[in-house]
PDB file of C-alpha atoms in Angstrom:
ATOM      1  CA  MET E 399      34.886 -23.120  27.688  1.00  0.00           C
ATOM      2  CA  ALA E 400      31.682 -21.915  26.392  1.00  0.00           C
ATOM      3  CA  ASN E 401      33.155 -19.163  25.191  1.00  0.00           C
ATOM      4  CA  VAL E 402      35.987 -21.252  23.306  1.00  0.00           C
ATOM      5  CA  ILE E 403      32.953 -23.197  21.889  1.00  0.00           C
ATOM      6  CA  ALA E 404      31.401 -19.540  20.896  1.00  0.00           C
ATOM      7  CA  VAL E 405      34.578 -18.486  19.190  1.00  0.00           C
ATOM      8  CA  LEU E 406      35.017 -21.407  17.312  1.00  0.00           C
ATOM      9  CA  VAL E 407      31.427 -21.330  15.937  1.00  0.00           C
ATOM     10  CA  LEU E 408      31.846 -18.176  14.936  1.00  0.00           C
ATOM     11  CA  ALA E 409      35.207 -18.466  13.168  1.00  0.00           C
ATOM     12  CA  VAL E 410      33.833 -21.842  11.321  1.00  0.00           C
ATOM     13  CA  LEU E 411      30.419 -19.512  10.028  1.00  0.00           C
ATOM     14  CA  VAL E 412      32.768 -16.329   8.931  1.00  0.00           C
ATOM     15  CA  GLY E 413      35.146 -18.991   7.077  1.00  0.00           C
ATOM     16  CA  SER E 414      32.642 -20.574   5.443  1.00  0.00           C
ATOM     17  CA  ALA E 415      30.834 -17.377   4.258  1.00  0.00           C
ATOM     18  CA  SER E 416      34.312 -16.615   2.983  1.00  0.00           C
ATOM     19  CA  ALA E 417      34.820 -19.396   0.885  1.00  0.00           C
ATOM     20  CA  TYR E 418      31.752 -19.396  -0.367  1.00  0.00           C
ATOM     21  CA  ILE E 419      32.339 -15.559  -1.819  1.00  0.00           C
ATOM     22  CA  VAL E 420      35.671 -16.414  -3.076  1.00  0.00           C
ATOM     23  CA  LYS E 421      34.178 -19.581  -4.595  1.00  0.00           C
ATOM     24  CA  ALA E 422      31.220 -17.345  -6.237  1.00  0.00           C
ATOM     25  CA  LYS E 423      33.133 -14.762  -7.477  1.00  0.00           C
ATOM     26  CA  LYS E 424      35.595 -17.323  -9.529  1.00  0.00           C
ATOM     27  CA  SER E 425      32.958 -18.653 -10.953  1.00  0.00           C
ATOM     28  CA  GLY E 426      31.482 -15.653 -12.645  1.00  0.00           C
ATOM     29  CA  VAL E 427      28.556 -14.434 -10.428  1.00  0.00           C
ATOM     30  CA  LYS E 428      28.333 -10.700 -10.464  1.00  0.00           C
ATOM     31  CA  CYS E 429      25.649 -10.893  -7.488  1.00  0.00           C
ATOM     32  CA  ILE E 430      26.294 -12.552  -4.420  1.00  0.00           C
ATOM     33  CA  GLY E 431      23.407 -11.275  -2.644  1.00  0.00           C
ATOM     34  CA  CYS E 432      21.107 -12.199  -5.544  1.00  0.00           C
ATOM     35  CA  PRO E 433      17.931 -14.808  -4.127  1.00  0.00           C
ATOM     36  CA  ALA E 434      18.669 -16.603  -7.369  1.00  0.00           C
ATOM     37  CA  GLY E 435      22.485 -16.947  -6.587  1.00  0.00           C
ATOM     38  CA  GLY E 436      23.961 -14.335  -9.540  1.00  0.00           C
ATOM     39  CA  SER E 437      21.418 -16.259 -12.633  1.00  0.00           C
ATOM     40  CA  CYS E 438      18.502 -14.478 -12.341  1.00  0.00           C
ATOM     41  CA  PRO E 439      15.794 -16.030 -13.927  1.00  0.00           C
ATOM     42  CA  GLY E 440      14.361 -12.808 -15.065  1.00  0.00           C
ATOM     43  CA  SER E 441      17.300 -11.594 -16.628  1.00  0.00           C
ATOM     44  CA  ALA E 442      16.557 -11.217 -20.181  1.00  0.00           C
ATOM     45  CA  ARG E 443      15.986  -7.020 -21.002  1.00  0.00           C
ATOM     46  CA  LEU E 444      12.361  -6.092 -21.017  1.00  0.00           C
ATOM     47  CA  PRO E 445      11.383  -4.315 -24.288  1.00  0.00           C
ATOM     48  CA  LYS E 446      11.248  -0.501 -24.655  1.00  0.00           C
ATOM     49  CA  LYS E 447       8.270   1.092 -23.710  1.00  0.00           C
ATOM     50  CA  LYS E 448       6.947   3.268 -26.549  1.00  0.00           C
ATOM     51  CA  LEU E 449       5.503   6.360 -25.761  1.00  0.00           C
ATOM     52  CA  ASP E 450       2.098   7.424 -27.205  1.00  0.00           C
ATOM     53  CA  GLY E 451       3.558  11.221 -28.111  1.00  0.00           C
ATOM     54  CA  PRO E 452       6.635  12.748 -28.269  1.00  0.00           C
ATOM     55  CA  VAL E 453       8.858  13.191 -25.386  1.00  0.00           C
ATOM     56  CA  THR E 454       8.168  16.244 -23.514  1.00  0.00           C
ATOM     57  CA  GLY E 455      10.353  15.642 -20.274  1.00  0.00           C
ATOM     58  CA  HIS E 456      13.184  13.805 -19.164  1.00  0.00           C
ATOM     59  CA  TYR E 457      14.345  12.737 -15.271  1.00  0.00           C
ATOM     60  CA  THR E 458      17.568  11.077 -13.977  1.00  0.00           C
ATOM     61  CA  LEU E 459      17.109   8.900 -10.993  1.00  0.00           C
ATOM     62  CA  ARG E 460      19.925   7.686  -8.737  1.00  0.00           C
ATOM     63  CA  ILE E 461      19.031   4.140  -7.173  1.00  0.00           C
ATOM     64  CA  PRO E 462      22.055   2.341  -5.706  1.00  0.00           C
ATOM     65  CA  GLY E 463      20.627  -0.312  -4.266  1.00  0.00           C
ATOM     66  CA  MET E 464      20.081  -2.156  -7.343  1.00  0.00           C
ATOM     67  CA  HIS E 465      22.916  -5.451  -8.031  1.00  0.00           C
ATOM     68  CA  CYS E 466      21.467  -7.466 -10.470  1.00  0.00           C
ATOM     69  CA  GLN E 467      19.683  -7.887 -14.120  1.00  0.00           C
ATOM     70  CA  ASN E 468      16.191  -8.745 -11.597  1.00  0.00           C
ATOM     71  CA  CYS E 469      16.236  -5.718  -9.828  1.00  0.00           C
ATOM     72  CA  VAL E 470      17.302  -3.558 -12.834  1.00  0.00           C
ATOM     73  CA  ASN E 471      13.872  -5.663 -14.543  1.00  0.00           C
ATOM     74  CA  SER E 472      11.836  -4.632 -11.217  1.00  0.00           C
ATOM     75  CA  VAL E 473      12.530  -0.916 -11.556  1.00  0.00           C
ATOM     76  CA  THR E 474      11.847  -0.967 -15.203  1.00  0.00           C
ATOM     77  CA  ARG E 475       8.639  -2.355 -14.734  1.00  0.00           C
ATOM     78  CA  GLY E 476       7.678  -0.386 -11.900  1.00  0.00           C
ATOM     79  CA  ILE E 477       8.685   3.343 -13.755  1.00  0.00           C
ATOM     80  CA  ASN E 478       6.917   1.941 -17.137  1.00  0.00           C
ATOM     81  CA  SER E 479       3.572   1.049 -15.204  1.00  0.00           C
ATOM     82  CA  ILE E 480       3.164   4.986 -15.068  1.00  0.00           C
ATOM     83  CA  ASP E 481       0.930   5.825 -17.816  1.00  0.00           C
ATOM     84  CA  GLY E 482       3.376   8.497 -19.584  1.00  0.00           C
ATOM     85  CA  ALA E 483       6.633   7.297 -18.852  1.00  0.00           C
ATOM     86  CA  SER E 484       9.356   5.256 -20.088  1.00  0.00           C
ATOM     87  CA  ALA E 485      12.565   3.757 -18.229  1.00  0.00           C
ATOM     88  CA  LYS E 486      15.913   2.945 -19.560  1.00  0.00           C
ATOM     89  CA  VAL E 487      17.725   1.401 -16.146  1.00  0.00           C
ATOM     90  CA  SER E 488      21.471   0.905 -15.799  1.00  0.00           C
ATOM     91  CA  LEU E 489      22.738  -1.461 -13.316  1.00  0.00           C
ATOM     92  CA  ARG E 490      26.479   0.160 -14.113  1.00  0.00           C
ATOM     93  CA  LYS E 491      25.282   3.609 -13.424  1.00  0.00           C
ATOM     94  CA  LYS E 492      22.898   2.728 -10.774  1.00  0.00           C
ATOM     95  CA  SER E 493      20.450   4.974 -12.430  1.00  0.00           C
ATOM     96  CA  ALA E 494      17.312   5.174 -14.435  1.00  0.00           C
ATOM     97  CA  GLU E 495      16.975   7.132 -17.415  1.00  0.00           C
ATOM     98  CA  VAL E 496      12.827   8.555 -17.501  1.00  0.00           C
ATOM     99  CA  SER E 497      11.178   9.748 -20.799  1.00  0.00           C
ATOM    100  CA  CYS E 498       7.753  11.464 -20.311  1.00  0.00           C
ATOM    101  CA  ASP E 499       5.277  12.384 -23.048  1.00  0.00           C
ATOM    102  CA  ARG E 500       3.214  13.880 -20.662  1.00  0.00           C
ATOM    103  CA  ASP E 501       3.766  16.057 -16.978  1.00  0.00           C
ATOM    104  CA  ILE E 502       5.034  13.179 -14.612  1.00  0.00           C
ATOM    105  CA  ASP E 503       4.778  14.165 -10.740  1.00  0.00           C
ATOM    106  CA  LYS E 504       8.312  13.253  -9.437  1.00  0.00           C
ATOM    107  CA  ALA E 505       6.774  11.728  -6.708  1.00  0.00           C
ATOM    108  CA  ASP E 506       4.898   9.442  -8.912  1.00  0.00           C
ATOM    109  CA  LEU E 507       8.316   8.140 -10.097  1.00  0.00           C
ATOM    110  CA  ILE E 508       9.824   7.817  -6.617  1.00  0.00           C
ATOM    111  CA  ARG E 509       6.592   5.881  -5.516  1.00  0.00           C
ATOM    112  CA  ALA E 510       7.277   3.747  -8.354  1.00  0.00           C
ATOM    113  CA  VAL E 511      10.668   2.797  -7.573  1.00  0.00           C
ATOM    114  CA  GLU E 512       9.983   2.229  -3.900  1.00  0.00           C
ATOM    115  CA  SER E 513       7.082  -0.155  -4.896  1.00  0.00           C
ATOM    116  CA  ALA E 514       9.620  -2.080  -6.558  1.00  0.00           C
ATOM    117  CA  GLY E 515      11.561  -2.398  -3.437  1.00  0.00           C
ATOM    118  CA  PHE E 516      14.351   0.545  -3.940  1.00  0.00           C
ATOM    119  CA  GLU E 517      14.893   3.894  -2.464  1.00  0.00           C
ATOM    120  CA  VAL E 518      15.896   7.014  -4.710  1.00  0.00           C
ATOM    121  CA  GLU E 519      18.905   8.458  -3.847  1.00  0.00           C
ATOM    122  CA  SER E 520      18.521  11.858  -6.095  1.00  0.00           C
ATOM    123  CA  ILE E 521      16.194  12.502  -8.978  1.00  0.00           C
ATOM    124  CA  SER E 522      16.927  15.713 -11.673  1.00  0.00           C
TER     125      SER E 522
END
């Protein structure tokens, strides 16, 4: 009898979760896992960081864990906190294009992304 009750409880939980996901997708929520319910309060675009000198280097970072504009803003702020680096982060491409006006160590870029809560899959 206990097994039947456990199966029924699990069925109700799975059914509720499925209904929530379907309803959220129908209402246009882009990021179901977003803590803000897909309407991130920090979804406004950040201003582009201006570099002090001419661009001397360029990196592309693959960051597959981003799910919403809030994720993009966190990664952008993390990379832009590095002196001499300016990031343009794309949610669609799951990547960051970083321009540098001085030598920036790849490890510093990776650390900035990790401090924002994400992993860098590759850097080139």
